[in-house]
Amino acid sequence: MFAFLVRRLGQAILVMLVISILSFSIQDELGDPLRELVGQSVSEEIRNQLRDELGLNDPFLVQYWRFLKNAVQGDLGTSYFFKRPALDVILDKLPATIDLVVAATFWIILFSVPAGMFAAIRPNHWLSKLCMGLSILGISIPVFLTAIFLIQIFAVNLGWFPAYGRGDTVVLFGGWETSLLSLDGLSHLLLPSVSLASVILPLFVRIIRSEMMEVLETEYVKFAWAKGLSKYRIWTVHAFKNTLLPVITVGGVQLGIMVAYTILTETVFQWPGMGFMFLEAINRVDTPLIVAYLIVVGLIFVITNTVVDIIYGLVNPMVKLTGR
Amino acid sequence: MTEQVLLVRRNIWHRVQNSAMYYSFVHNRTAMVSAAIVFTYVLLAVLAPLIAPYNPWDLTQFDIMDSEIPPIGSVEADSRFMLGTDAMGRDMLSAMLYGTGISILIGVFATCLQLVLGVSIGLIAGYFGGRLDSFLMRVADIQLSFTTLMVAIVVLALFQATVGLRLYEEFAIVAIVLVIGLAEWPQYARTVRACVLAAKKQEYVDAARVIGLHPFTIIYRHILPNTFSPLLVISTVQVANAIITEASLSFLGLGMPVTKPSLGSLIQNGFHYVFSGSWWITTLPAITLVILIVAINLLGDWLRDVLNPKIYN
């Protein structure tokens, strides 16, 4: 168990190092920090002197080491546009994105579990066929189109929900703002979260359905029927519990995908989160902010993947925890 | 000689007709309809330069006076533009025909790149095993955990920032194909590797090794053919995914430029007008895109049911 943990953590750290090297070389290539600092009017000599002072003439590895030391201490540079530490800017935007992801996850769990289970238990029922048809449609419609149509129908034509922005927020402990606790915030959150969920939800329905169908064919489920257990107990305790294992693995990866899709949803709904900020940073060539975003998102990906792997290792007795 | 060729052709046709796949295809209405739709799309895209009434890539052909004309059926429609025009006065029908072509082109080429890369890596990892295998599969894990869309957004944004917008517009199609192609190879590599591992235990592979065939001959002649059915299933889904990814990138302004639009850039192009009443500029390409992807996905679903391969992803 211990060896497994160490190996998995070692891999996570290795991946973070690769991400940081890549991000740093982006910073090195893109834009000139000196131009942002002093503008055009300074002579070449002073520029060179400043470069020396700032360490921009040092070898790549020396610069990278300095970057890494700062990054570990939470200093990812200063945003050109906001004139504030890049990490602070991102942490300001993070709650909005987390609201979105939490709300979308809520929809996904609420609908995928019953739909997937039902479609597996009664594959020929019209409702199951409807579910599967809708799931194909959901997979096939790009998330930004779903968002546009939701706005068109529910915001413009019907006027039920606001089309953009975040609405009222409630401040939690430590200045953390959330839309989840105010009615206005929730109404702003509804359309973006539904459109974000619309890409991932069909995948979950399909995974749960196919896994559940496989489990329902196994010997121990047949034995449970033979024992005369109630059908609800068989469906939930015997069958569904065992479909959760693959769902966990896929689910972890999907969480990463969701973070990527927030860029699209946030752009359409002008949701003031990380993804929207990232796209703006790209348009402004705000290099430190781009780099900081990549590192934060990379960290989120790596943490979710590591946690999922570890949970999987703990739950699945077939994974050899001792290593080879 | 010609008789022989004819005989061979007839034999192949016979084999196709007698196959389980053909039977299932003929008896499955969804599969036939979706195949017909995909075929029509490809045909229209290939013939676009011949059947399109205007050349949507030629800026000199647009007249700003023709801008935002609604499609036929509405009061202000113009018979010259069956599906209306966009804000630049470009004929929507022509733009959509050409755009479909670009979308399909990107989808197919990106998938081909994934296929070549993924199959080669999967075969090498599976056949040679050992440290090389575990290294390649770890890389695949890591690559998969970073979604294609994320990687593509980052890479294309940086590419755009470094080379500038003008140069970017010229090389956008190559860049998109490369990014989507390079980011999704693990899908193939994992499945092929699993197939190789299963095939390696078979006696015919042992026999081939015993008679002293070169490893690459064994891989190519004896193992590779076993991977065809899962590859076919993955490929259909991957084409659909690549088209969606390209559309999403275009929507963010990182895909095809408006001067040579794909379906995605057409949607993006009309997005600013959709709430002011000019719905057709976005809705028509959007519906075109969705129908194409639904048809490809349905075809993929049918293939998955018929071939029933084990896919590892």
PDB file of C-alpha atoms in Angstrom, chain A residues 4-111:
ATOM      1  CA  PHE A   4       1.771   2.190  -4.252  1.00  0.00           C
ATOM      2  CA  LEU A   5       1.113   5.577  -2.667  1.00  0.00           C
ATOM      3  CA  VAL A   6       4.732   6.660  -2.994  1.00  0.00           C
ATOM      4  CA  ARG A   7       4.914   5.570  -6.622  1.00  0.00           C
ATOM      5  CA  ARG A   8       1.663   7.317  -7.485  1.00  0.00           C
ATOM      6  CA  LEU A   9       2.738  10.522  -5.723  1.00  0.00           C
ATOM      7  CA  GLY A  10       6.143  10.370  -7.402  1.00  0.00           C
ATOM      8  CA  GLN A  11       4.443  10.178 -10.754  1.00  0.00           C
ATOM      9  CA  ALA A  12       2.199  13.119  -9.873  1.00  0.00           C
ATOM     10  CA  ILE A  13       5.212  15.224  -8.937  1.00  0.00           C
ATOM     11  CA  LEU A  14       6.987  14.224 -12.144  1.00  0.00           C
ATOM     12  CA  VAL A  15       3.991  15.301 -14.223  1.00  0.00           C
ATOM     13  CA  MET A  16       3.828  18.624 -12.379  1.00  0.00           C
ATOM     14  CA  LEU A  17       7.523  19.162 -13.136  1.00  0.00           C
ATOM     15  CA  VAL A  18       6.941  18.511 -16.834  1.00  0.00           C
ATOM     16  CA  ILE A  19       4.000  20.922 -16.800  1.00  0.00           C
ATOM     17  CA  SER A  20       6.091  23.556 -15.074  1.00  0.00           C
ATOM     18  CA  ILE A  21       8.940  23.173 -17.607  1.00  0.00           C
ATOM     19  CA  LEU A  22       6.478  23.509 -20.472  1.00  0.00           C
ATOM     20  CA  SER A  23       4.769  26.492 -18.885  1.00  0.00           C
ATOM     21  CA  PHE A  24       8.076  28.128 -18.159  1.00  0.00           C
ATOM     22  CA  SER A  25       9.311  27.740 -21.714  1.00  0.00           C
ATOM     23  CA  ILE A  26       6.062  29.386 -22.822  1.00  0.00           C
ATOM     24  CA  GLN A  27       6.846  32.316 -20.566  1.00  0.00           C
ATOM     25  CA  ASP A  28      10.343  32.409 -21.991  1.00  0.00           C
ATOM     26  CA  GLU A  29       9.120  32.472 -25.586  1.00  0.00           C
ATOM     27  CA  LEU A  30       6.067  34.641 -25.390  1.00  0.00           C
ATOM     28  CA  GLY A  31       6.352  38.370 -24.816  1.00  0.00           C
ATOM     29  CA  ASP A  32       9.123  40.444 -23.316  1.00  0.00           C
ATOM     30  CA  PRO A  33       8.731  41.310 -19.640  1.00  0.00           C
ATOM     31  CA  LEU A  34      11.042  44.278 -20.091  1.00  0.00           C
ATOM     32  CA  ARG A  35       8.736  45.923 -22.585  1.00  0.00           C
ATOM     33  CA  GLU A  36       5.917  45.594 -20.087  1.00  0.00           C
ATOM     34  CA  LEU A  37       8.086  47.177 -17.407  1.00  0.00           C
ATOM     35  CA  VAL A  38       9.768  50.138 -19.070  1.00  0.00           C
ATOM     36  CA  GLY A  39       8.035  50.801 -22.366  1.00  0.00           C
ATOM     37  CA  GLN A  40       9.720  51.954 -25.576  1.00  0.00           C
ATOM     38  CA  SER A  41      11.728  55.018 -24.521  1.00  0.00           C
ATOM     39  CA  VAL A  42      14.575  53.310 -22.682  1.00  0.00           C
ATOM     40  CA  SER A  43      17.930  52.909 -24.435  1.00  0.00           C
ATOM     41  CA  GLU A  44      19.402  49.537 -25.329  1.00  0.00           C
ATOM     42  CA  GLU A  45      22.224  49.796 -22.733  1.00  0.00           C
ATOM     43  CA  ILE A  46      19.872  50.345 -19.850  1.00  0.00           C
ATOM     44  CA  ARG A  47      17.709  47.536 -21.165  1.00  0.00           C
ATOM     45  CA  ASN A  48      20.629  45.152 -21.123  1.00  0.00           C
ATOM     46  CA  GLN A  49      21.563  46.296 -17.648  1.00  0.00           C
ATOM     47  CA  LEU A  50      18.015  45.712 -16.482  1.00  0.00           C
ATOM     48  CA  ARG A  51      18.015  42.299 -18.143  1.00  0.00           C
ATOM     49  CA  ASP A  52      21.119  41.392 -16.162  1.00  0.00           C
ATOM     50  CA  GLU A  53      19.592  42.675 -12.957  1.00  0.00           C
ATOM     51  CA  LEU A  54      16.351  40.764 -13.538  1.00  0.00           C
ATOM     52  CA  GLY A  55      18.342  37.669 -14.454  1.00  0.00           C
ATOM     53  CA  LEU A  56      16.867  37.416 -17.951  1.00  0.00           C
ATOM     54  CA  ASN A  57      20.298  36.753 -19.425  1.00  0.00           C
ATOM     55  CA  ASP A  58      20.943  33.758 -17.183  1.00  0.00           C
ATOM     56  CA  PRO A  59      20.981  30.266 -18.666  1.00  0.00           C
ATOM     57  CA  PHE A  60      17.605  28.564 -19.091  1.00  0.00           C
ATOM     58  CA  LEU A  61      18.082  26.123 -16.241  1.00  0.00           C
ATOM     59  CA  VAL A  62      19.075  28.831 -13.759  1.00  0.00           C
ATOM     60  CA  GLN A  63      16.004  30.837 -14.702  1.00  0.00           C
ATOM     61  CA  TYR A  64      13.815  27.759 -14.516  1.00  0.00           C
ATOM     62  CA  TRP A  65      15.126  26.923 -11.041  1.00  0.00           C
ATOM     63  CA  ARG A  66      14.288  30.437  -9.881  1.00  0.00           C
ATOM     64  CA  PHE A  67      10.817  30.151 -11.442  1.00  0.00           C
ATOM     65  CA  LEU A  68      10.265  26.808  -9.722  1.00  0.00           C
ATOM     66  CA  LYS A  69      11.381  28.117  -6.335  1.00  0.00           C
ATOM     67  CA  ASN A  70       8.950  31.022  -6.627  1.00  0.00           C
ATOM     68  CA  ALA A  71       6.166  28.818  -7.928  1.00  0.00           C
ATOM     69  CA  VAL A  72       6.410  26.430  -5.003  1.00  0.00           C
ATOM     70  CA  GLN A  73       6.066  29.406  -2.694  1.00  0.00           C
ATOM     71  CA  GLY A  74       2.929  30.480  -4.532  1.00  0.00           C
ATOM     72  CA  ASP A  75       4.499  33.260  -6.597  1.00  0.00           C
ATOM     73  CA  LEU A  76       3.578  32.712 -10.253  1.00  0.00           C
ATOM     74  CA  GLY A  77       4.460  36.179 -11.479  1.00  0.00           C
ATOM     75  CA  THR A  78       2.433  39.350 -11.833  1.00  0.00           C
ATOM     76  CA  SER A  79      -0.348  39.741 -14.382  1.00  0.00           C
ATOM     77  CA  TYR A  80       0.436  42.445 -16.959  1.00  0.00           C
ATOM     78  CA  PHE A  81      -3.185  43.462 -17.235  1.00  0.00           C
ATOM     79  CA  PHE A  82      -4.429  43.292 -13.663  1.00  0.00           C
ATOM     80  CA  LYS A  83      -1.115  44.474 -12.165  1.00  0.00           C
ATOM     81  CA  ARG A  84      -1.637  41.943  -9.395  1.00  0.00           C
ATOM     82  CA  PRO A  85      -0.066  38.581  -8.563  1.00  0.00           C
ATOM     83  CA  ALA A  86      -1.358  36.106 -11.141  1.00  0.00           C
ATOM     84  CA  LEU A  87      -2.236  33.512  -8.518  1.00  0.00           C
ATOM     85  CA  ASP A  88      -4.425  36.044  -6.668  1.00  0.00           C
ATOM     86  CA  VAL A  89      -6.291  36.845  -9.873  1.00  0.00           C
ATOM     87  CA  ILE A  90      -6.937  33.165 -10.480  1.00  0.00           C
ATOM     88  CA  LEU A  91      -7.989  32.478  -6.894  1.00  0.00           C
ATOM     89  CA  ASP A  92     -10.452  35.360  -7.217  1.00  0.00           C
ATOM     90  CA  LYS A  93     -12.032  33.690 -10.230  1.00  0.00           C
ATOM     91  CA  LEU A  94     -11.858  30.139  -8.913  1.00  0.00           C
ATOM     92  CA  PRO A  95     -15.068  30.222  -6.787  1.00  0.00           C
ATOM     93  CA  ALA A  96     -17.202  31.109  -9.820  1.00  0.00           C
ATOM     94  CA  THR A  97     -15.821  28.149 -11.776  1.00  0.00           C
ATOM     95  CA  ILE A  98     -16.222  25.822  -8.810  1.00  0.00           C
ATOM     96  CA  ASP A  99     -19.866  26.907  -8.448  1.00  0.00           C
ATOM     97  CA  LEU A 100     -20.389  25.962 -12.066  1.00  0.00           C
ATOM     98  CA  VAL A 101     -18.665  22.601 -11.749  1.00  0.00           C
ATOM     99  CA  VAL A 102     -20.507  21.738  -8.527  1.00  0.00           C
ATOM    100  CA  ALA A 103     -23.885  22.604 -10.031  1.00  0.00           C
ATOM    101  CA  ALA A 104     -23.125  20.619 -13.202  1.00  0.00           C
ATOM    102  CA  THR A 105     -21.972  17.638 -11.129  1.00  0.00           C
ATOM    103  CA  PHE A 106     -25.255  17.847  -9.225  1.00  0.00           C
ATOM    104  CA  TRP A 107     -27.258  17.579 -12.473  1.00  0.00           C
ATOM    105  CA  ILE A 108     -25.070  14.742 -13.685  1.00  0.00           C
ATOM    106  CA  ILE A 109     -25.497  12.635 -10.563  1.00  0.00           C
ATOM    107  CA  LEU A 110     -29.185  13.470 -10.258  1.00  0.00           C
ATOM    108  CA  PHE A 111     -30.028  12.310 -13.773  1.00  0.00           C
TER     109      PHE A 111
END
